[in-house]
CSV table of C-alpha atoms in Angstrom, one decimal:
chain,number,residue,atom,x,y,z
A,1,MET,CA,0.0,0.0,0.0
A,2,HIS,CA,2.9,2.4,0.7
A,3,TYR,CA,4.2,1.9,-2.8
A,4,TRP,CA,0.9,3.1,-4.2
A,5,LEU,CA,1.1,6.2,-2.1
A,6,VAL,CA,4.6,6.9,-3.3
A,7,LEU,CA,3.6,6.5,-6.9
A,8,LEU,CA,0.6,8.8,-6.4
A,9,PHE,CA,2.8,11.5,-4.9
A,10,ILE,CA,5.3,11.3,-7.8
A,11,LEU,CA,2.4,11.6,-10.4
A,12,VAL,CA,0.9,14.6,-8.6
A,13,SER,CA,4.3,16.3,-8.3
A,14,ALA,CA,5.0,15.8,-12.0
A,15,SER,CA,1.6,17.3,-12.9
A,16,VAL,CA,2.1,20.3,-10.7
A,17,SER,CA,5.6,20.9,-12.0
A,18,ALA,CA,4.3,20.7,-15.6
A,19,GLY,CA,1.5,23.2,-14.7
A,20,GLU,CA,4.0,25.7,-13.3
A,21,ALA,CA,6.0,25.9,-16.6
A,22,PRO,CA,6.0,29.4,-17.9
A,23,PRO,CA,4.0,30.0,-21.2
A,24,PHE,CA,7.1,31.4,-22.8
A,25,GLY,CA,10.8,31.4,-22.3
A,26,PRO,CA,13.8,33.5,-23.1
A,27,GLY,CA,14.2,31.7,-26.4
A,28,THR,CA,10.7,32.7,-27.6
A,29,SER,CA,11.0,34.7,-30.8
A,30,PRO,CA,8.1,36.7,-32.4
A,31,GLU,CA,6.6,35.5,-35.6
A,32,PRO,CA,8.0,37.3,-38.6
A,33,VAL,CA,5.7,40.0,-40.1
A,34,PRO,CA,4.7,39.5,-43.7
A,35,GLU,CA,7.0,41.4,-46.0
A,36,ARG,CA,4.5,42.1,-48.7
A,37,PRO,CA,1.8,44.8,-48.4
A,38,LEU,CA,-1.4,43.5,-46.9
A,39,SER,CA,-4.8,44.9,-47.9
A,40,LEU,CA,-7.2,46.1,-45.2
A,41,LYS,CA,-9.4,42.9,-45.6
A,42,GLU,CA,-6.3,40.7,-45.1
A,43,MET,CA,-5.4,42.6,-42.0
A,44,LEU,CA,-8.9,42.2,-40.6
A,45,ASP,CA,-8.8,38.5,-41.2
A,46,LEU,CA,-5.4,38.3,-39.5
A,47,SER,CA,-6.6,40.2,-36.5
A,48,ARG,CA,-9.6,37.9,-36.0
A,49,LYS,CA,-7.2,34.9,-36.0
A,50,ARG,CA,-4.2,36.3,-34.1
A,51,ASN,CA,-5.3,39.1,-31.8
A,52,PRO,CA,-4.9,38.0,-28.1
A,53,GLY,CA,-8.3,39.5,-27.2
A,54,MET,CA,-10.0,37.4,-29.8
A,55,GLU,CA,-8.3,34.3,-28.4
A,56,GLU,CA,-9.5,35.3,-25.0
A,57,ALA,CA,-13.1,35.8,-26.2
A,58,ARG,CA,-13.1,32.4,-27.9
A,59,ALA,CA,-11.7,30.8,-24.7
A,60,LYS,CA,-14.7,32.3,-22.8
A,61,ILE,CA,-17.0,30.6,-25.2
A,62,LEU,CA,-15.3,27.3,-24.6
A,63,GLU,CA,-15.5,28.0,-20.8
A,64,ALA,CA,-19.2,28.8,-21.0
A,65,ASP,CA,-19.8,25.6,-23.0
A,66,ALA,CA,-18.0,23.6,-20.4
A,67,LEU,CA,-20.1,25.2,-17.6
A,68,PHE,CA,-23.3,24.3,-19.6
A,69,ARG,CA,-22.2,20.7,-19.6
A,70,GLU,CA,-21.3,20.8,-16.0
A,71,ALA,CA,-24.7,22.3,-15.1
A,72,GLY,CA,-26.5,19.6,-17.0
A,73,SER,CA,-24.5,16.9,-15.2
A,74,GLY,CA,-26.8,17.3,-12.1
A,75,LEU,CA,-29.6,15.5,-14.0
A,76,TRP,CA,-27.5,12.3,-14.5
A,77,PRO,CA,-27.0,9.6,-12.0
A,78,ARG,CA,-23.6,9.3,-10.3
A,79,PHE,CA,-21.8,6.1,-9.4
A,80,GLY,CA,-18.4,5.0,-8.5
A,81,LEU,CA,-16.1,2.6,-6.5
A,82,SER,CA,-14.5,3.0,-3.1
A,83,VAL,CA,-12.0,1.0,-1.2
A,84,ALA,CA,-11.2,1.5,2.5
A,85,TRP,CA,-8.9,-0.2,4.9
A,86,SER,CA,-9.4,0.3,8.7
A,87,THR,CA,-8.3,-1.1,12.0
A,88,GLY,CA,-9.0,-0.2,15.7
A,89,ASP,CA,-10.6,-1.3,18.9
A,90,ALA,CA,-13.7,1.0,19.1
A,91,PRO,CA,-16.6,-1.2,20.2
A,92,SER,CA,-19.1,0.4,17.8
A,93,SER,CA,-16.8,0.1,14.8
A,94,TYR,CA,-15.8,-3.5,15.8
A,95,LEU,CA,-19.5,-4.5,15.9
A,96,PHE,CA,-20.5,-2.9,12.6
A,97,LYS,CA,-17.5,-4.1,10.7
A,98,THR,CA,-17.6,-7.7,12.0
A,99,ILE,CA,-21.4,-7.9,11.4
A,100,ASP,CA,-20.9,-6.7,7.8
A,101,GLN,CA,-18.2,-9.4,7.5
A,102,ARG,CA,-20.8,-11.9,8.8
A,103,GLU,CA,-18.2,-13.0,11.4
A,104,LEU,CA,-19.5,-11.5,14.7
A,105,PRO,CA,-18.3,-14.0,17.4
A,106,GLN,CA,-20.7,-15.5,19.8
A,107,ASN,CA,-20.6,-14.3,23.4
A,108,VAL,CA,-18.8,-11.2,22.4
A,109,ASP,CA,-18.1,-8.6,25.2
A,110,PHE,CA,-19.8,-5.5,23.8
A,111,ASN,CA,-17.8,-3.3,26.2
A,112,ASP,CA,-14.5,-4.7,25.2
A,113,PRO,CA,-14.8,-6.7,22.0
A,114,GLY,CA,-11.2,-6.4,21.1
A,115,SER,CA,-9.5,-5.0,18.0
A,116,PHE,CA,-10.6,-5.5,14.4
A,117,ARG,CA,-9.2,-5.2,10.9
A,118,ASN,CA,-11.3,-4.7,7.8
A,119,THR,CA,-11.0,-4.0,4.1
A,120,GLU,CA,-14.2,-2.7,2.4
A,121,ALA,CA,-14.8,-2.5,-1.3
A,122,ALA,CA,-18.1,-0.8,-2.4
A,123,LEU,CA,-20.0,0.2,-5.5
A,124,TRP,CA,-22.2,3.2,-4.9
A,125,GLY,CA,-24.7,5.2,-6.8
A,126,ARG,CA,-26.8,8.3,-6.3
A,127,MET,CA,-29.4,10.1,-8.4
A,128,ARG,CA,-31.3,13.3,-7.7
A,129,LEU,CA,-35.0,12.7,-8.2
A,130,PHE,CA,-36.3,16.2,-7.3
A,131,ASP,CA,-34.6,19.5,-6.3
A,132,GLY,CA,-37.4,22.0,-7.1
A,133,GLY,CA,-36.2,22.3,-10.7
A,134,ARG,CA,-33.0,24.1,-9.6
A,135,THR,CA,-30.8,21.9,-11.8
A,136,GLY,CA,-32.8,22.6,-14.9
A,137,LEU,CA,-32.7,26.3,-14.1
A,138,MET,CA,-29.0,26.2,-13.7
A,139,LYS,CA,-28.7,24.5,-17.0
A,140,ASP,CA,-30.8,27.2,-18.6
A,141,MET,CA,-28.7,29.9,-17.0
A,142,ALA,CA,-25.5,28.2,-18.3
A,143,ASP,CA,-27.0,28.0,-21.8
A,144,LEU,CA,-27.8,31.8,-21.6
A,145,GLY,CA,-24.2,32.2,-20.5
A,146,ARG,CA,-23.0,30.4,-23.7
A,147,LYS,CA,-25.1,32.8,-25.8
A,148,GLU,CA,-23.8,35.8,-23.9
A,149,ALA,CA,-20.2,34.7,-24.4
A,150,ALA,CA,-20.9,34.3,-28.2
A,151,PHE,CA,-22.2,37.9,-28.3
A,152,GLY,CA,-19.1,38.9,-26.3
A,153,LEU,CA,-16.9,37.5,-29.1
A,154,GLU,CA,-19.0,39.4,-31.7
A,155,ALA,CA,-18.8,42.6,-29.7
A,156,HIS,CA,-15.0,42.3,-29.4
A,157,THR,CA,-14.8,41.5,-33.1
A,158,ASN,CA,-16.7,44.7,-33.9
A,159,ARG,CA,-14.4,46.8,-31.7
A,160,LEU,CA,-11.2,45.1,-33.0
A,161,ALA,CA,-12.2,45.7,-36.6
A,162,ALA,CA,-12.8,49.4,-35.9
A,163,ALA,CA,-9.4,49.6,-34.2
A,164,VAL,CA,-7.6,47.9,-37.1
A,165,VAL,CA,-9.3,50.2,-39.7
A,166,GLN,CA,-8.3,53.2,-37.6
A,167,ALA,CA,-4.7,52.0,-37.4
A,168,PHE,CA,-4.6,51.1,-41.1
A,169,TYR,CA,-5.7,54.5,-42.2
A,170,GLN,CA,-3.3,56.1,-39.6
A,171,VAL,CA,-0.4,54.3,-41.3
A,172,LYS,CA,-1.7,55.3,-44.7
A,173,ALA,CA,-2.0,58.9,-43.6
A,174,ALA,CA,1.4,59.0,-42.0
A,175,GLY,CA,2.9,57.5,-45.2
A,176,GLU,CA,1.3,60.3,-47.3
A,177,PHE,CA,2.5,62.9,-44.9
A,178,LEU,CA,6.0,61.5,-45.3
A,179,SER,CA,5.6,61.6,-49.1
A,180,ILE,CA,4.5,65.3,-48.9
A,181,SER,CA,7.5,66.2,-46.7
A,182,GLU,CA,9.9,64.3,-49.1
A,183,GLU,CA,8.5,66.2,-52.1
A,184,ALA,CA,8.8,69.5,-50.2
A,185,LEU,CA,12.4,68.6,-49.3
A,186,ALA,CA,13.2,67.9,-52.9
A,187,THR,CA,11.6,71.1,-54.1
A,188,VAL,CA,13.3,73.3,-51.5
A,189,SER,CA,16.7,71.5,-52.1
A,190,ARG,CA,16.5,72.2,-55.8
A,191,GLN,CA,15.6,75.8,-55.3
A,192,LEU,CA,18.5,76.2,-52.8
A,193,MET,CA,21.0,74.8,-55.3
A,194,VAL,CA,19.8,77.4,-57.8
A,195,MET,CA,20.0,80.2,-55.3
A,196,GLU,CA,23.5,79.3,-54.2
A,197,VAL,CA,24.6,79.6,-57.8
A,198,GLN,CA,22.8,83.0,-58.0
A,199,TYR,CA,24.3,84.1,-54.7
A,200,ALA,CA,27.8,83.2,-55.9
A,201,GLY,CA,27.2,85.4,-58.9
A,202,GLY,CA,25.9,88.2,-56.8
A,203,GLY,CA,22.3,87.9,-58.1
A,204,VAL,CA,20.6,87.4,-54.7
A,205,LEU,CA,21.0,88.7,-51.2
A,206,LYS,CA,22.5,86.8,-48.4
A,207,SER,CA,19.2,87.2,-46.5
A,208,ASP,CA,17.3,85.4,-49.3
A,209,LEU,CA,19.7,82.5,-49.2
A,210,LEU,CA,19.4,82.2,-45.4
A,211,SER,CA,15.6,82.3,-45.6
A,212,LEU,CA,15.7,79.3,-48.0
A,213,GLU,CA,18.1,77.4,-45.7
A,214,VAL,CA,15.8,78.0,-42.8
A,215,ARG,CA,12.9,76.6,-44.8
A,216,LEU,CA,15.1,73.6,-45.8
A,217,ALA,CA,15.8,72.9,-42.1
A,218,GLU,CA,12.0,73.1,-41.3
A,219,VAL,CA,11.2,70.6,-44.1
A,220,LYS,CA,13.9,68.2,-42.9
A,221,GLU,CA,12.5,68.4,-39.3
A,222,GLU,CA,9.0,67.6,-40.7
A,223,LYS,CA,10.4,64.7,-42.6
A,224,VAL,CA,11.9,63.2,-39.4
A,225,ARG,CA,8.6,63.7,-37.6
A,226,SER,CA,6.7,62.0,-40.4
A,227,GLU,CA,9.1,59.0,-40.4
A,228,ASN,CA,8.6,58.6,-36.7
A,229,ARG,CA,4.8,58.7,-37.1
A,230,VAL,CA,5.0,56.0,-39.8
A,231,ARG,CA,7.0,53.8,-37.5
A,232,LEU,CA,4.7,54.3,-34.5
A,233,ALA,CA,1.5,53.8,-36.5
A,234,ALA,CA,2.9,50.6,-38.1
A,235,SER,CA,3.9,49.2,-34.8
A,236,ALA,CA,0.4,49.9,-33.3
A,237,LEU,CA,-1.1,48.1,-36.3
A,238,ALA,CA,1.2,45.1,-35.9
A,239,GLY,CA,0.2,44.8,-32.2
A,240,LEU,CA,-3.5,44.7,-33.2
A,241,LEU,CA,-2.8,41.9,-35.6
A,242,GLY,CA,-1.0,39.9,-32.9
A,243,PHE,CA,2.6,40.6,-34.2
A,244,CYS,CA,5.4,42.0,-32.1
A,245,PRO,CA,5.1,45.8,-32.0
A,246,GLY,CA,8.1,47.6,-33.5
A,247,THR,CA,8.3,45.3,-36.5
A,248,GLY,CA,5.8,47.3,-38.6
A,249,LEU,CA,3.5,46.3,-41.4
A,250,LEU,CA,3.1,47.5,-44.9
A,251,PRO,CA,-0.4,48.6,-45.7
A,252,GLY,CA,-1.8,47.8,-49.1
A,253,GLU,CA,-5.1,48.4,-50.8
A,254,ALA,CA,-7.9,49.8,-48.7
A,255,ASP,CA,-10.4,47.3,-50.1
A,256,LEU,CA,-12.9,47.4,-47.3
A,257,VAL,CA,-16.4,48.4,-48.6
A,258,LEU,CA,-18.6,49.6,-45.8
A,259,PRO,CA,-22.4,49.1,-46.1
A,260,GLU,CA,-24.6,52.1,-46.7
A,261,LEU,CA,-24.5,54.2,-43.5
A,262,PRO,CA,-27.5,56.3,-42.3
A,263,SER,CA,-27.1,60.0,-41.8
A,264,GLU,CA,-30.1,60.5,-39.4
A,265,GLY,CA,-30.1,59.7,-35.7
A,266,GLU,CA,-33.3,57.7,-35.4
A,267,ALA,CA,-32.5,55.4,-38.4
A,268,ALA,CA,-29.0,55.0,-37.0
A,269,MET,CA,-30.2,54.1,-33.6
A,270,ALA,CA,-32.7,51.6,-34.9
A,271,LEU,CA,-29.8,49.9,-36.8
A,272,ALA,CA,-27.6,49.9,-33.7
A,273,LEU,CA,-30.4,48.3,-31.6
A,274,HIS,CA,-30.6,45.6,-34.2
A,275,HIS,CA,-26.9,44.9,-34.6
A,276,ARG,CA,-25.0,45.9,-31.4
A,277,ALA,CA,-23.8,42.6,-29.9
A,278,ASP,CA,-23.1,44.1,-26.5
A,279,LEU,CA,-26.8,45.1,-26.2
A,280,LYS,CA,-27.9,41.5,-27.2
A,281,GLY,CA,-25.4,39.9,-24.8
A,282,LEU,CA,-26.6,42.1,-21.9
A,283,GLY,CA,-30.1,41.1,-22.7
A,284,PHE,CA,-29.1,37.4,-22.1
A,285,SER,CA,-27.4,38.6,-18.9
A,286,VAL,CA,-30.7,40.0,-17.6
A,287,ASN,CA,-32.6,36.8,-18.6
A,288,ARG,CA,-30.0,34.8,-16.7
A,289,ALA,CA,-30.4,37.0,-13.6
A,290,VAL,CA,-34.2,36.4,-13.8
A,291,LYS,CA,-33.7,32.7,-13.8
A,292,GLY,CA,-31.2,33.1,-11.0
A,293,VAL,CA,-33.9,34.7,-8.8
A,294,THR,CA,-36.2,31.7,-9.6
A,295,ALA,CA,-33.4,29.3,-8.7
A,296,GLU,CA,-32.9,31.0,-5.4
A,297,GLU,CA,-36.7,30.7,-4.6
A,298,ARG,CA,-36.5,27.0,-5.4
A,299,ARG,CA,-34.1,26.5,-2.6
A,300,PHE,CA,-37.0,26.6,-0.2
A,301,LEU,CA,-38.4,23.4,-1.7
A,302,PRO,CA,-37.4,19.9,-0.5
A,303,GLU,CA,-34.9,17.6,-2.2
A,304,LEU,CA,-35.5,13.9,-3.0
A,305,ASN,CA,-32.5,11.6,-3.7
A,306,LEU,CA,-32.2,7.9,-4.6
A,307,GLN,CA,-29.0,6.2,-3.4
A,308,GLY,CA,-27.7,2.7,-3.4
A,309,ARG,CA,-24.7,0.8,-2.2
A,310,TYR,CA,-23.2,-2.6,-2.8
A,311,TRP,CA,-20.2,-3.6,-0.7
A,312,HIS,CA,-18.0,-6.3,0.7
A,313,ASP,CA,-16.3,-6.3,4.1
A,314,ASP,CA,-13.5,-8.8,4.8
A,315,ARG,CA,-10.7,-9.0,7.3
A,316,ASP,CA,-8.2,-10.3,4.8
A,317,ALA,CA,-9.7,-8.7,1.6
A,318,ALA,CA,-10.8,-12.1,0.3
A,319,PHE,CA,-14.3,-10.7,-0.6
A,320,ASP,CA,-16.2,-13.9,-0.5
A,321,ARG,CA,-19.8,-13.7,-1.9
A,322,SER,CA,-21.1,-14.8,1.4
A,323,ARG,CA,-20.1,-11.5,2.9
A,324,GLU,CA,-21.7,-9.2,0.3
A,325,ASN,CA,-24.1,-6.4,1.4
A,326,TRP,CA,-26.4,-4.0,-0.4
A,327,GLU,CA,-28.7,-1.2,0.5
A,328,VAL,CA,-31.1,1.1,-1.5
A,329,SER,CA,-32.8,4.1,0.0
A,330,VAL,CA,-34.8,7.1,-1.0
A,331,GLN,CA,-34.1,10.2,1.1
A,332,ALA,CA,-36.1,13.4,1.3
A,333,ASP,CA,-34.6,16.5,2.9
A,334,TRP,CA,-36.4,19.7,3.7
A,335,GLU,CA,-34.4,22.3,5.5
A,336,ILE,CA,-36.7,24.4,7.6
A,337,PHE,CA,-34.3,27.0,8.9
A,338,ASP,CA,-30.9,27.9,7.5
A,339,GLY,CA,-30.0,31.0,9.3
A,340,PHE,CA,-31.6,33.2,6.6
A,341,SER,CA,-29.1,32.0,4.0
A,342,ARG,CA,-31.8,31.3,1.3
A,343,ARG,CA,-33.4,34.7,2.0
A,344,ALA,CA,-30.1,36.4,1.6
A,345,GLY,CA,-29.4,34.5,-1.6
A,346,LYS,CA,-32.7,35.6,-3.1
A,347,ASP,CA,-32.1,39.2,-2.1
A,348,ALA,CA,-28.7,39.1,-3.8
A,349,ALA,CA,-30.2,37.6,-6.9
A,350,LEU,CA,-32.9,40.3,-7.0
A,351,ALA,CA,-30.2,43.0,-6.5
A,352,ARG,CA,-28.2,41.5,-9.3
A,353,GLU,CA,-31.2,41.6,-11.6
A,354,ALA,CA,-31.9,45.2,-10.7
A,355,GLY,CA,-28.3,46.2,-11.4
A,356,LEU,CA,-28.3,44.5,-14.8
A,357,ARG,CA,-31.5,46.2,-15.8
A,358,ALA,CA,-30.0,49.6,-14.8
A,359,ARG,CA,-26.9,48.6,-16.8
A,360,VAL,CA,-29.1,48.0,-19.8
A,361,ARG,CA,-30.6,51.5,-19.5
A,362,GLY,CA,-27.1,53.0,-19.1
A,363,LEU,CA,-25.8,51.1,-22.1
A,364,LEU,CA,-28.7,52.3,-24.2
A,365,LEU,CA,-27.8,55.9,-23.3
A,366,GLU,CA,-24.1,55.2,-24.1
A,367,VAL,CA,-25.1,53.7,-27.5
A,368,ARG,CA,-27.3,56.6,-28.3
A,369,LEU,CA,-24.4,59.1,-27.4
A,370,ASP,CA,-21.9,56.9,-29.4
A,371,VAL,CA,-24.1,56.9,-32.4
A,372,GLU,CA,-24.8,60.7,-32.3
A,373,GLU,CA,-21.1,61.5,-31.8
A,374,SER,CA,-20.2,59.2,-34.7
A,375,LEU,CA,-22.8,60.8,-37.0
A,376,SER,CA,-21.4,64.2,-36.1
A,377,ALA,CA,-17.9,63.1,-36.7
A,378,VAL,CA,-18.7,61.8,-40.2
A,379,ALA,CA,-20.6,65.0,-41.1
A,380,GLU,CA,-17.7,67.2,-39.9
A,381,ALA,CA,-15.0,65.1,-41.6
A,382,SER,CA,-16.9,65.1,-44.9
A,383,ALA,CA,-17.4,68.8,-44.8
A,384,ARG,CA,-13.7,69.4,-44.0
A,385,TYR,CA,-12.6,67.2,-46.9
A,386,GLN,CA,-14.7,69.1,-49.4
A,387,VAL,CA,-13.2,72.4,-48.1
A,388,ALA,CA,-9.7,70.9,-48.1
A,389,GLU,CA,-10.0,69.7,-51.7
A,390,LYS,CA,-10.8,73.2,-52.9
A,391,ALA,CA,-8.0,74.6,-50.8
A,392,VAL,CA,-5.5,72.3,-52.4
A,393,ASP,CA,-6.5,73.3,-55.9
A,394,LEU,CA,-6.3,77.0,-55.0
A,395,ALA,CA,-3.0,76.7,-53.2
A,396,ALA,CA,-1.5,74.7,-56.1
A,397,GLU,CA,-2.6,77.4,-58.6
A,398,SER,CA,-1.2,80.1,-56.4
A,399,PHE,CA,2.1,78.3,-55.9
A,400,ASP,CA,2.5,77.8,-59.6
A,401,LEU,CA,1.9,81.5,-60.3
A,402,VAL,CA,4.2,82.7,-57.6
A,403,HIS,CA,6.9,80.2,-58.7
A,404,ARG,CA,6.8,81.7,-62.3
A,405,GLU,CA,6.8,85.2,-60.9
A,406,TYR,CA,9.8,84.3,-58.6
A,407,GLU,CA,11.8,82.9,-61.5
A,408,GLY,CA,11.0,86.0,-63.5
A,409,GLY,CA,12.1,88.2,-60.7
A,410,ALA,CA,8.6,89.7,-60.0
A,411,ALA,CA,8.2,87.9,-56.6
A,412,THR,CA,10.4,87.9,-53.5
A,413,ILE,CA,11.8,84.8,-51.9
A,414,THR,CA,9.6,85.5,-48.9
A,415,ARG,CA,6.5,85.4,-51.2
A,416,TYR,CA,7.8,82.2,-52.8
A,417,LEU,CA,8.4,80.4,-49.5
A,418,GLN,CA,5.0,81.4,-48.2
A,419,ALA,CA,3.3,80.1,-51.3
A,420,GLU,CA,5.2,76.8,-51.1
A,421,LEU,CA,4.4,76.5,-47.4
A,422,ASP,CA,0.7,77.2,-48.0
A,423,TYR,CA,0.6,74.6,-50.7
A,424,ASN,CA,2.1,71.8,-48.6
A,425,ARG,CA,0.0,72.7,-45.6
A,426,ALA,CA,-3.1,72.5,-47.8
A,427,ARG,CA,-2.0,69.0,-49.1
A,428,VAL,CA,-1.5,67.9,-45.5
A,429,ARG,CA,-4.9,69.1,-44.5
A,430,LYS,CA,-6.5,67.4,-47.4
A,431,THR,CA,-4.8,64.1,-46.6
A,432,ALA,CA,-5.7,64.4,-42.9
A,433,ALA,CA,-9.3,65.3,-43.8
A,434,PHE,CA,-9.6,62.3,-46.2
A,435,TYR,CA,-8.4,59.8,-43.7
A,436,ASP,CA,-10.4,61.4,-40.9
A,437,ARG,CA,-13.5,60.9,-43.0
A,438,GLU,CA,-12.7,57.3,-43.6
A,439,ARG,CA,-11.9,56.7,-39.9
A,440,ALA,CA,-15.1,58.5,-38.9
A,441,ARG,CA,-17.1,56.3,-41.3
A,442,ALA,CA,-15.5,53.1,-39.8
A,443,ASP,CA,-16.2,54.4,-36.3
A,444,LEU,CA,-19.9,55.0,-37.2
A,445,ALA,CA,-20.0,51.4,-38.6
A,446,ARG,CA,-18.6,50.2,-35.2
A,447,ALA,CA,-21.1,52.3,-33.3
A,448,LEU,CA,-23.9,50.6,-35.3
A,449,GLY,CA,-22.4,47.1,-34.7
A,450,LEU,CA,-21.7,46.5,-38.4
A,451,LEU,CA,-18.1,45.4,-38.2
A,452,SER,CA,-18.6,42.1,-36.3
A,453,GLY,CA,-18.7,40.0,-39.5
A,454,GLU,CA,-17.6,40.2,-43.0
A,455,VAL,CA,-18.3,43.6,-44.6
């Protein structure tokens, strides 16, 4: 018997040691980021597969499914085996064990029967016949928990998709800002080379040359800032897709086609009520709380259980059929007073239900505000983009005229630099307005719950 105890200790120690192993070690290396540009849809697919939050949400579904199976297990009978070895000189134990061994000696001294030794092997079974329906309610609650977890995954998918779209357009915008700064750097550098030649020939003033050199320094500084914005935006996007931040990703085609989005508050709110997974999941939470109240009320009802046992008692573990024993019983239990535990449990369940109903009202207000803010952001970004488009056309025409005037000697270097600066700023504003509009439209789709599936 001691050998079995030693073997059991070794097995438990091995399992505990295995469970304490860290999930990663110093040799763990991040998965390489794809080198080719990825379209927006490809990035959305990758994020759904690799994002840690998605893995966590899927794990919650598996956990809820396991809890559902566990809750339903109360409706099934339970049976098992047990083996016990005992020894002692307690009179009561001596009498019961030797009687079950069918070996009670004649003329035994009940006050001092002596010592005993016994090995008992038993097959037992239990089945709950009635518990007031609490097991069925618990199974229903677990089923609602499964549905709630599924909507939790859908809600996380909606939020993640919006974050990926935002980060994707942030990288695209940063890349275009960098291109604008590089073009400005090339333009100013060429003009500086021309002016240096003119200055060497005495055709321009030293102040004009210094002004252009200052502008060149400003453009170089803007280029450095743009390069840093590209790196940071790409790192953030890589993290959303489950890659190691800092490696960066190359954004490709923006091939995501959003469904037609409403522009009016009531129509948008109706769409949000139909699609928002967090609202649906919270509805299942309320239903689960209602069933929880009923389950607490059923604790006041009696329980009825069927149980049976078949066993052998033998001094030397021979287990002869002549020493077999069996017993079947039906037991009813009705707890009359429990120190107000059931009353407290019901009050807690009622409070939980009230809190969830208040949370539903609060979430409805949050969704309404979310939708209104998203609608306003789309309207503002669209208007800004229209204005920025016209501003770029006007600034480009102005810069072209001033450039020709400057080359002809009719415009000063100050006028030229101002026109060039206005043109680049207008291009930056147009680029920012364009991607702000696209991000605002994606955020409105998120607020309406439209990004949880394929769009």
